PDB file of C-alpha atoms and ligand atoms in Angstrom:
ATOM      1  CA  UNK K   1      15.474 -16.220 -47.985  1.00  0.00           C
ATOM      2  CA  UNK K   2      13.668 -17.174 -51.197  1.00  0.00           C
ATOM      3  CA  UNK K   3      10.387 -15.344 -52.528  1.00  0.00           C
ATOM      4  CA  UNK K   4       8.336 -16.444 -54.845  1.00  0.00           C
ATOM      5  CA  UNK K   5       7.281 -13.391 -57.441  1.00  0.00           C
ATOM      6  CA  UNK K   6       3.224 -14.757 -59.530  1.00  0.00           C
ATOM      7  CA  UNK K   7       1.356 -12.991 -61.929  1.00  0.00           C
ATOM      8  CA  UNK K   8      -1.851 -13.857 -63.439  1.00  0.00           C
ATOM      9  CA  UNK K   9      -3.685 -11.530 -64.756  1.00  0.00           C
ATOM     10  CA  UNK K  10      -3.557 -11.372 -68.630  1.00  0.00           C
ATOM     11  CA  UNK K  11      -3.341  -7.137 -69.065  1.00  0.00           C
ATOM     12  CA  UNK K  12      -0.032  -6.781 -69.203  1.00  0.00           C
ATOM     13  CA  UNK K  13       0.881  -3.353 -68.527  1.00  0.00           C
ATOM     14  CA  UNK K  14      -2.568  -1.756 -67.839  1.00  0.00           C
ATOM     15  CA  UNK K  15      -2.430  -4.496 -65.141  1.00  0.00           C
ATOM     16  CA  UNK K  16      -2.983  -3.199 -61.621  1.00  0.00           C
ATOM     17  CA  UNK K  17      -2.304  -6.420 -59.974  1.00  0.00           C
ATOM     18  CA  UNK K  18       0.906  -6.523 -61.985  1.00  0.00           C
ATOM     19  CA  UNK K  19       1.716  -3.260 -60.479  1.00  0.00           C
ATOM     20  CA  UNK K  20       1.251  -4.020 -56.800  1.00  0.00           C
ATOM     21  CA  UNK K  21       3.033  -7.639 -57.041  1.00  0.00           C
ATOM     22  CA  UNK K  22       5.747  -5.583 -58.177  1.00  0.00           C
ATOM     23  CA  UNK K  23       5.714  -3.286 -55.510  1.00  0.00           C
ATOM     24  CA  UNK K  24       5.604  -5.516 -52.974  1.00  0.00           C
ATOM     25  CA  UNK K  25       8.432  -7.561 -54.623  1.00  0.00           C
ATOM     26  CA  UNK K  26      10.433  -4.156 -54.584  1.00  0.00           C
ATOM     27  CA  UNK K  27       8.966  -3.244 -51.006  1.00  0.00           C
ATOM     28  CA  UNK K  28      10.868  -6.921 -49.819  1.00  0.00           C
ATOM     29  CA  UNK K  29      13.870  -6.869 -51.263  1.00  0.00           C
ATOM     30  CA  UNK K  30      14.735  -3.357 -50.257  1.00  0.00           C
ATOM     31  CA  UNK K  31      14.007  -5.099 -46.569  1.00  0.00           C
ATOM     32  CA  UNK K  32      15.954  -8.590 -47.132  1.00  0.00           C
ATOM     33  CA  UNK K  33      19.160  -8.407 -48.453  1.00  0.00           C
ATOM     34  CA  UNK K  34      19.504 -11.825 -49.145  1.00  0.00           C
ATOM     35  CA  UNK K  35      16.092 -12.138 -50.989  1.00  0.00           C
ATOM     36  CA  UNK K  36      16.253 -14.725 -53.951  1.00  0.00           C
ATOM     37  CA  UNK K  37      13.325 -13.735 -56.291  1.00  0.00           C
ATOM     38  CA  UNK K  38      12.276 -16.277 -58.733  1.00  0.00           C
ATOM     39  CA  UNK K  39       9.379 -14.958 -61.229  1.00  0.00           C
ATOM     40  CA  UNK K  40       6.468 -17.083 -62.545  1.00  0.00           C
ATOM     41  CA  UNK K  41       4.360 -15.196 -65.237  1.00  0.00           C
ATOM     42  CA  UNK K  42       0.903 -17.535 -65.707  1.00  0.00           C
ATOM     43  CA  UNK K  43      -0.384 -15.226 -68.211  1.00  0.00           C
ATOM     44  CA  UNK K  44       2.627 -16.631 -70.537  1.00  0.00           C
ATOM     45  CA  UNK K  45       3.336 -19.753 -69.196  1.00  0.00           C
ATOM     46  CA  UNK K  46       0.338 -21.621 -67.332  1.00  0.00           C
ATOM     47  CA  UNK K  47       0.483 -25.449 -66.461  1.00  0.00           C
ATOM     48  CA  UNK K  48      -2.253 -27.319 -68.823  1.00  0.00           C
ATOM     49  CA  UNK K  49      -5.256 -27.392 -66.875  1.00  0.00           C
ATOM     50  CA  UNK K  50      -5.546 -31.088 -64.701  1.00  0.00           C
ATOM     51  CA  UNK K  51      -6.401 -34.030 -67.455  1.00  0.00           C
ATOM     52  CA  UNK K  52      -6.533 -37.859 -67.081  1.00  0.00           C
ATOM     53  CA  UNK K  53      -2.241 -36.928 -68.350  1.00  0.00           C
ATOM     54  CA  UNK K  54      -1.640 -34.583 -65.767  1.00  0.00           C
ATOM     55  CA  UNK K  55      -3.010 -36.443 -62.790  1.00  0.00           C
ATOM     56  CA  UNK K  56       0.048 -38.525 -61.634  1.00  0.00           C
ATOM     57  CA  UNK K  57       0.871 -36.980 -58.825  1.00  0.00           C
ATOM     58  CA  UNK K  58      -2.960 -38.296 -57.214  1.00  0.00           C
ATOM     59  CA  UNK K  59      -2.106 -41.507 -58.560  1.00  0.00           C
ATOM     60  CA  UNK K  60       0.720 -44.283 -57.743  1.00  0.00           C
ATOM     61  CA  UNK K  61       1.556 -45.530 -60.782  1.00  0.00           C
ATOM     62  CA  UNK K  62       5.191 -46.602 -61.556  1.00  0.00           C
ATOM     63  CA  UNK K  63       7.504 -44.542 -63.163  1.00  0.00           C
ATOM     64  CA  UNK K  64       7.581 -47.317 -66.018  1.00  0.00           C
ATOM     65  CA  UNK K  65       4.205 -47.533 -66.800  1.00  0.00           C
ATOM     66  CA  UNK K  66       3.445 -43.622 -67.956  1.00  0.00           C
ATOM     67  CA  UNK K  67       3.390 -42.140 -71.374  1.00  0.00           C
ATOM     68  CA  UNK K  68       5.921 -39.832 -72.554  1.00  0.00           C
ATOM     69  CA  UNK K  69       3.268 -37.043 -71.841  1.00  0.00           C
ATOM     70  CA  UNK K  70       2.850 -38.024 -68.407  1.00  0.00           C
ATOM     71  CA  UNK K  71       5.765 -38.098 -67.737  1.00  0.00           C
ATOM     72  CA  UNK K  72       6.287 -34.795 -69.076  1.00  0.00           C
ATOM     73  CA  UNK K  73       3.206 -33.300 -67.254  1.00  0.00           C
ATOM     74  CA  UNK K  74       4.063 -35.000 -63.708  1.00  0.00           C
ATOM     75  CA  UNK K  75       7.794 -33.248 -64.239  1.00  0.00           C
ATOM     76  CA  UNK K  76       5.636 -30.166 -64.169  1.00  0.00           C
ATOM     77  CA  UNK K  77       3.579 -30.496 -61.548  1.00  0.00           C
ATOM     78  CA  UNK K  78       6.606 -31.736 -59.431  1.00  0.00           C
ATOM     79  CA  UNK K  79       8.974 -28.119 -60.387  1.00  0.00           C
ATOM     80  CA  UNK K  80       5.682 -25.877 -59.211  1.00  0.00           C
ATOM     81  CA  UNK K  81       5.277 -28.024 -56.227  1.00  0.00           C
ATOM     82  CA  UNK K  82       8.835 -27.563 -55.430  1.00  0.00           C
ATOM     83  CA  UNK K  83       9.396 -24.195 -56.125  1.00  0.00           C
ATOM     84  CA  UNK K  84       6.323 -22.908 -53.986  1.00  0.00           C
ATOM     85  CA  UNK K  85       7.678 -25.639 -51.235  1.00  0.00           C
ATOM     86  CA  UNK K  86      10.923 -24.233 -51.358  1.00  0.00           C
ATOM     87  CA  UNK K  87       9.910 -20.239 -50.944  1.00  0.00           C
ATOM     88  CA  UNK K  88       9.659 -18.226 -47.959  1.00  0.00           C
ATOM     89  CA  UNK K  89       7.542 -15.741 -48.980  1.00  0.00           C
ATOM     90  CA  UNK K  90       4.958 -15.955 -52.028  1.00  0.00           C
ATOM     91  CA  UNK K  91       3.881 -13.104 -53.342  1.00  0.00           C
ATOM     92  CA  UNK K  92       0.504 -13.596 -55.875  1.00  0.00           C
ATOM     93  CA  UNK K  93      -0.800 -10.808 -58.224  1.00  0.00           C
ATOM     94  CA  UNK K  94      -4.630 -11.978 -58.871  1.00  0.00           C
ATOM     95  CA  UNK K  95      -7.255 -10.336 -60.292  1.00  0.00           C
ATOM     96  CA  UNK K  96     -10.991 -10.799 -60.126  1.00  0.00           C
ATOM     97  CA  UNK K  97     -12.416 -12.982 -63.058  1.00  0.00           C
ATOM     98  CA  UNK K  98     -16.102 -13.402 -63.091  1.00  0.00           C
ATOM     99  CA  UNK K  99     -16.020 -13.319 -59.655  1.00  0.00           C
ATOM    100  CA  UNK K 100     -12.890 -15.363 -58.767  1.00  0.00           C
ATOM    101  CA  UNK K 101      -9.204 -16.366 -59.487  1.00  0.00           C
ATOM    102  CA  UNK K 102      -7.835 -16.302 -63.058  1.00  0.00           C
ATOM    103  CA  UNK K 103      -8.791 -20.209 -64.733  1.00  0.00           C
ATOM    104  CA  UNK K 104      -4.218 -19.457 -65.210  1.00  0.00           C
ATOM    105  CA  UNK K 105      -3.896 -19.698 -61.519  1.00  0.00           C
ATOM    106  CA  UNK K 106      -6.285 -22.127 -60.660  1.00  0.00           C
ATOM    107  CA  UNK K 107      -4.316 -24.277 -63.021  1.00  0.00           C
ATOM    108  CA  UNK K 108      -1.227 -23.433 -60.763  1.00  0.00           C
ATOM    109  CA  UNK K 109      -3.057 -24.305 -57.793  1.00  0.00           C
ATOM    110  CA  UNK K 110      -4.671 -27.677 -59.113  1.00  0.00           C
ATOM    111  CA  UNK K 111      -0.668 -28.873 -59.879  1.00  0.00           C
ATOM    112  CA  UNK K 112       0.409 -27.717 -56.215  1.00  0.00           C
ATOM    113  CA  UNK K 113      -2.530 -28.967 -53.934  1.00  0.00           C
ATOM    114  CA  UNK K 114      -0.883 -32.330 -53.459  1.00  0.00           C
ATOM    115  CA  UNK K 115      -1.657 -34.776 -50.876  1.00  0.00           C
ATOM    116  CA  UNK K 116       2.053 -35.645 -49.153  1.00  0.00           C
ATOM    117  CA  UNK K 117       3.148 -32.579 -50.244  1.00  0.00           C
ATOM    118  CA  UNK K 118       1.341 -29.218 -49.616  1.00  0.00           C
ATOM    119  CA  UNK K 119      -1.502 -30.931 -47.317  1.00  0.00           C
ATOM    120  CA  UNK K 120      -2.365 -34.887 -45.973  1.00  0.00           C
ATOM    121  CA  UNK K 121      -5.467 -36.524 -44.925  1.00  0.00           C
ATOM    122  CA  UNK K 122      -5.870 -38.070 -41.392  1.00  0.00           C
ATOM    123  CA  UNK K 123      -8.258 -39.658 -39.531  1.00  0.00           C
ATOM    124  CA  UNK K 124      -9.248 -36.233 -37.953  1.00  0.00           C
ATOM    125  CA  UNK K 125      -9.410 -34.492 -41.078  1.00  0.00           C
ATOM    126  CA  UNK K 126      -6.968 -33.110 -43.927  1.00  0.00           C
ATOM    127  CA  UNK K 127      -3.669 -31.140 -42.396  1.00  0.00           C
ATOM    128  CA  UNK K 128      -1.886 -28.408 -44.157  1.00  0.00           C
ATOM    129  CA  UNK K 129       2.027 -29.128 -44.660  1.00  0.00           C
ATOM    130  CA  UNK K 130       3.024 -25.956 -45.938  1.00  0.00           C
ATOM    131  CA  UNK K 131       3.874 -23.952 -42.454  1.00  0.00           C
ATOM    132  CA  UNK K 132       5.557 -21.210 -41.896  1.00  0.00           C
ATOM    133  CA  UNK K 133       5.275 -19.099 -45.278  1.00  0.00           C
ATOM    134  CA  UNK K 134       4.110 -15.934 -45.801  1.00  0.00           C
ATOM    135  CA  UNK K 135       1.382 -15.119 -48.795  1.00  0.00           C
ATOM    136  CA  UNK K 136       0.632 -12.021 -49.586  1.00  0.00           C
ATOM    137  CA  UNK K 137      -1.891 -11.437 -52.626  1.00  0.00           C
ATOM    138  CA  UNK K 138      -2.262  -8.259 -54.647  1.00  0.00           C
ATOM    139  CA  UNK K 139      -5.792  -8.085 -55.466  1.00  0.00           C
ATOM    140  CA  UNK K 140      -7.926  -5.992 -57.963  1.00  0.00           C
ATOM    141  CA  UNK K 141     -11.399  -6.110 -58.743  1.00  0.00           C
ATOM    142  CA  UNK K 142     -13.780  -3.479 -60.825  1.00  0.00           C
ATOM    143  CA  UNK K 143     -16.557  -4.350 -57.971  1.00  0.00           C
ATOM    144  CA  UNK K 144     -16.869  -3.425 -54.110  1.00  0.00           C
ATOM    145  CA  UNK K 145     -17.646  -6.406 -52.673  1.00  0.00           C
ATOM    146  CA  UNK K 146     -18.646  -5.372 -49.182  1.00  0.00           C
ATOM    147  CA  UNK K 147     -22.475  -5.559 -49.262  1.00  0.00           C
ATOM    148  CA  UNK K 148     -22.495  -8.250 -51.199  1.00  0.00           C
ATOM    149  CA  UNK K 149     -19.536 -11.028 -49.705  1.00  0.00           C
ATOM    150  CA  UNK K 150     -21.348 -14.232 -51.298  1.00  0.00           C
ATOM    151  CA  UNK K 151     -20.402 -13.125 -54.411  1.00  0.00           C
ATOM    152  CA  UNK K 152     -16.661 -12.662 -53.417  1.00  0.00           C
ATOM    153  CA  UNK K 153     -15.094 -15.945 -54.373  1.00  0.00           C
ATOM    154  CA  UNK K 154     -11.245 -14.105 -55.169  1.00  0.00           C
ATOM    155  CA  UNK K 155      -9.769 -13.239 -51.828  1.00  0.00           C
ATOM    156  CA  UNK K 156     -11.862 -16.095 -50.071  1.00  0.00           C
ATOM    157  CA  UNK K 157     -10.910 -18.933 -52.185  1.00  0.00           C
ATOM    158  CA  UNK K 158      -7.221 -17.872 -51.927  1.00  0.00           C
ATOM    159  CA  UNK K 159      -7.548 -17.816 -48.387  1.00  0.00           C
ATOM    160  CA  UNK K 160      -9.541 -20.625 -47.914  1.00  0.00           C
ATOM    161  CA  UNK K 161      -6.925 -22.744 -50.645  1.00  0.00           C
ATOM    162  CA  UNK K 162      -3.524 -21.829 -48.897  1.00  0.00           C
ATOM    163  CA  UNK K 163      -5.120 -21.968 -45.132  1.00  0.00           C
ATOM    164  CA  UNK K 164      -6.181 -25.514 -46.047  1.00  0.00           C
ATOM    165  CA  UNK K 165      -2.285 -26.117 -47.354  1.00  0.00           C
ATOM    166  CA  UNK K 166      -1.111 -25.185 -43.837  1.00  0.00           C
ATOM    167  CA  UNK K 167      -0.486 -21.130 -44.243  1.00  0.00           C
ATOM    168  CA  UNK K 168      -1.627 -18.548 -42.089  1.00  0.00           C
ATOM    169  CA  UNK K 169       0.213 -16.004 -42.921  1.00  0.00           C
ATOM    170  CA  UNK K 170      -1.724 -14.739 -45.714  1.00  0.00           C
ATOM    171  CA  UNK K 171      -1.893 -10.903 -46.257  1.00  0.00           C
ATOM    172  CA  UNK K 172      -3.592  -8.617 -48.581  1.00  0.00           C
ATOM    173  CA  UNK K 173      -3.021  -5.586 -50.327  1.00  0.00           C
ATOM    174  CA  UNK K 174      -6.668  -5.242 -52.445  1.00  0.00           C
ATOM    175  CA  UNK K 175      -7.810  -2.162 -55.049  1.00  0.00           C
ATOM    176  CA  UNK K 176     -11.017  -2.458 -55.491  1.00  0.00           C
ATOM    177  CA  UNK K 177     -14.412  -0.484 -57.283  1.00  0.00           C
ATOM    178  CA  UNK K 178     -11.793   0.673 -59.769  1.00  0.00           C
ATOM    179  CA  UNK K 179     -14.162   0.351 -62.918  1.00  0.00           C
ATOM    180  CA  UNK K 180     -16.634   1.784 -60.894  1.00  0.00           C
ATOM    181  CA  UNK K 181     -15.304   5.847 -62.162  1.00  0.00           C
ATOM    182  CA  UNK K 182     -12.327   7.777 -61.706  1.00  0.00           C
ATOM    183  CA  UNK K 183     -12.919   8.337 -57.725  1.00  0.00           C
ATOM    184  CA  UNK K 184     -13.802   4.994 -56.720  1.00  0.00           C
ATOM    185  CA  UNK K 185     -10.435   3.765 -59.114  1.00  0.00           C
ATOM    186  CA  UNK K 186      -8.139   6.859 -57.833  1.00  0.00           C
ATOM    187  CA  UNK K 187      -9.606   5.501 -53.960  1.00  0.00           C
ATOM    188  CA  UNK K 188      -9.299   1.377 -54.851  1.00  0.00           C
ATOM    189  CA  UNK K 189      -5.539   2.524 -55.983  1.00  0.00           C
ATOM    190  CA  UNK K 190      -4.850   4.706 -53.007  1.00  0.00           C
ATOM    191  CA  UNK K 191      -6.132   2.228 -50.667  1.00  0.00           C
ATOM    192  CA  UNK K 192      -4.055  -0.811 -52.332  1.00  0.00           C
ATOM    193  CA  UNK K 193      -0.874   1.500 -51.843  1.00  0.00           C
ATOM    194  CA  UNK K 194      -1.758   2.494 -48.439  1.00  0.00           C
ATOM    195  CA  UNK K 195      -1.960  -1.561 -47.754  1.00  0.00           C
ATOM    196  CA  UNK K 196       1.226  -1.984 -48.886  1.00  0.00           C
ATOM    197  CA  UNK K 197       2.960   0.735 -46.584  1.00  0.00           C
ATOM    198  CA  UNK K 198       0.934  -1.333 -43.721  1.00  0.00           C
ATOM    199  CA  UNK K 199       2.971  -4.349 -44.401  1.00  0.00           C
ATOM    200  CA  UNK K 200       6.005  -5.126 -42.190  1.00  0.00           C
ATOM    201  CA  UNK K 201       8.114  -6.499 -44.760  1.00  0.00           C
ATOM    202  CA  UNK K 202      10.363  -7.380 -41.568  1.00  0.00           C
ATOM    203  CA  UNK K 203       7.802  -9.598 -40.489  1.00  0.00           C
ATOM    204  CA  UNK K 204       7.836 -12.414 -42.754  1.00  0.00           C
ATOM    205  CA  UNK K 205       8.615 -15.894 -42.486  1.00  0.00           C
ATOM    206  CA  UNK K 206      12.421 -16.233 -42.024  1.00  0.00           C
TER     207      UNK K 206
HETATM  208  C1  LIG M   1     -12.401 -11.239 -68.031  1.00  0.00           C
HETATM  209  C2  LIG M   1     -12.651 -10.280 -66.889  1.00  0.00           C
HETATM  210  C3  LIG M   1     -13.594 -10.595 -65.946  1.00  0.00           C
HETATM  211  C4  LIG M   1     -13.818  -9.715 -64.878  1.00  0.00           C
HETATM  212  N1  LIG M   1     -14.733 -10.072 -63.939  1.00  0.00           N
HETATM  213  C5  LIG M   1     -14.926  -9.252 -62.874  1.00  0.00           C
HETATM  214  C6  LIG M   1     -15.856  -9.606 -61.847  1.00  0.00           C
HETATM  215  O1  LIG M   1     -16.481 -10.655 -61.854  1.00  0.00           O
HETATM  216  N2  LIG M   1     -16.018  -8.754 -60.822  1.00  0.00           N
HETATM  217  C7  LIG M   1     -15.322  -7.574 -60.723  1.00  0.00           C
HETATM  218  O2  LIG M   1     -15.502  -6.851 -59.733  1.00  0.00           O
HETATM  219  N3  LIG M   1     -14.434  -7.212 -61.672  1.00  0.00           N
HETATM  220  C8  LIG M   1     -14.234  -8.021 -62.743  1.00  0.00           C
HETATM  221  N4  LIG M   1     -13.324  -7.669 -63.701  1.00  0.00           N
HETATM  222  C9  LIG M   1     -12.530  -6.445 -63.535  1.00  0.00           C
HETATM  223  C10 LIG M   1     -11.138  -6.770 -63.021  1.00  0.00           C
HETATM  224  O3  LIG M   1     -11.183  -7.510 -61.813  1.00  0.00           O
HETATM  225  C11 LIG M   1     -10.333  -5.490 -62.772  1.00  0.00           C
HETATM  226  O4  LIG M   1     -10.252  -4.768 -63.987  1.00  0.00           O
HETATM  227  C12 LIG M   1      -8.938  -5.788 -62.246  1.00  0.00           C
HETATM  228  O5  LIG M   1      -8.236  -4.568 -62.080  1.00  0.00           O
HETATM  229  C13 LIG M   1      -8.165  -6.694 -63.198  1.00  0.00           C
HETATM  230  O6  LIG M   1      -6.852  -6.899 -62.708  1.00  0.00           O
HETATM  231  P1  LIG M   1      -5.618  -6.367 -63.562  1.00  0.00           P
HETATM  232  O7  LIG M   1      -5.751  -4.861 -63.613  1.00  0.00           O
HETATM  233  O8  LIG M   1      -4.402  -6.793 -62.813  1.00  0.00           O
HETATM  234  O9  LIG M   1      -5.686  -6.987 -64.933  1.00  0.00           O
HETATM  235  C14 LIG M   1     -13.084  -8.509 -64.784  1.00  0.00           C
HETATM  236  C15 LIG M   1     -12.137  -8.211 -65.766  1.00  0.00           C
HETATM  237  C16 LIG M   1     -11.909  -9.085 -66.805  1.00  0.00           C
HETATM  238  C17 LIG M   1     -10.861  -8.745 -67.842  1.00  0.00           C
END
């Protein structure tokens, strides 16, 4: 069984979401014996964000005809695509950035969202290829979000993003209000670990 271990968020070891991603990285392979981890690290080593370069994979030009730095930029899209392909389980650390994903793992996202690949358009509408994975997404965010859900566009884009590529296994372990004081943080962390212990790490796609 093969997980896939992401981090995003750029705080290094004050990082919360770090923290849990590892945790539930831990939390799986003390359940699968057999787990392959492999580790991506965005904060250190993001895909360029999409350019006119990095677009190959929406476009079906012949090997032949692109530039060295296509080339070089399509090998990249096509490893990520792979890799996330090729995984069981992904597990995503992601913080809340202005009131969404890290701009690191949107870049991530905007080289694996491939037509033929993770999803495909048909006459009744596009169709999610990705299947039987399981996502789970380590979530922090200084805010509580509750009374005010249009501004939430962290755990809802994630969900909607990797429901459209076919995945409906998508769990959550979220601390949140935790630059909102020491009680709402100590209750935001408490809550995050108490999501994790709720997680059947048995009950993952096999
Ligand atoms: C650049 C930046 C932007 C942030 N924007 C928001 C935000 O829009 N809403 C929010 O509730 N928290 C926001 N926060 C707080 C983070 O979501 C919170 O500190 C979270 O724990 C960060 O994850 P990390 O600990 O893994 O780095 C922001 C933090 C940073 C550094």
């Amino acid at each position: 069984m093969k997980l896939l271990h992401i981090d995003s968020s750029i705080t290094g070891s004050d990082s919360i979401t770090r923290r849990l991603s590892r945790d539930i990285v831990a939390q799986q392979q003390a359940a699968h014996a057999d787990l392959q981890v492999s580790y991506l690290d965005l904060a250190e080593q993001a895909p360029h964000p999409l350019s006119m370069d990095a677009l190959g994979f929406r476009m079906a030009a012949q090997d032949d005809t692109l530039s060295e730095t296509q080339r070089q930029e399509n090998a990249v899209s096509e490893a990520l695509v792979s890799q996330l392909i090729d995984s069981d389980i992904v597990v995503i650390g992601a913080p809340m950035y202005n009131f969404t994903i890290p701009a690191q793992l949107k870049s991530w996202l905007d080289r694996v969202a491939q037509a033929g690949r993770t999803f495909k358009y048909t006459e009744n509408g596009p169709v999610g290829l990705l299947g039987d994975k399981t996502i789970i997404l380590a979530l922090s965010r200084g805010g509580i979000y509750s009374a005010n859900p249009a501004m939430e566009h962290q755990e809802s884009y994630l969900r909607s993003i990797f429901g459209f590529m076919g995945v409906s296994d998508i769990r959550v372990v979220l601390a949140e209000g935790v630059n909102m004081g020491s009680d709402h943080r100590e209750r935001g962390l408490a809550q995050a670990q108490a999501d994790i212990r709720a997680l059947d790490p048995t009950a993952v796609a096999a």
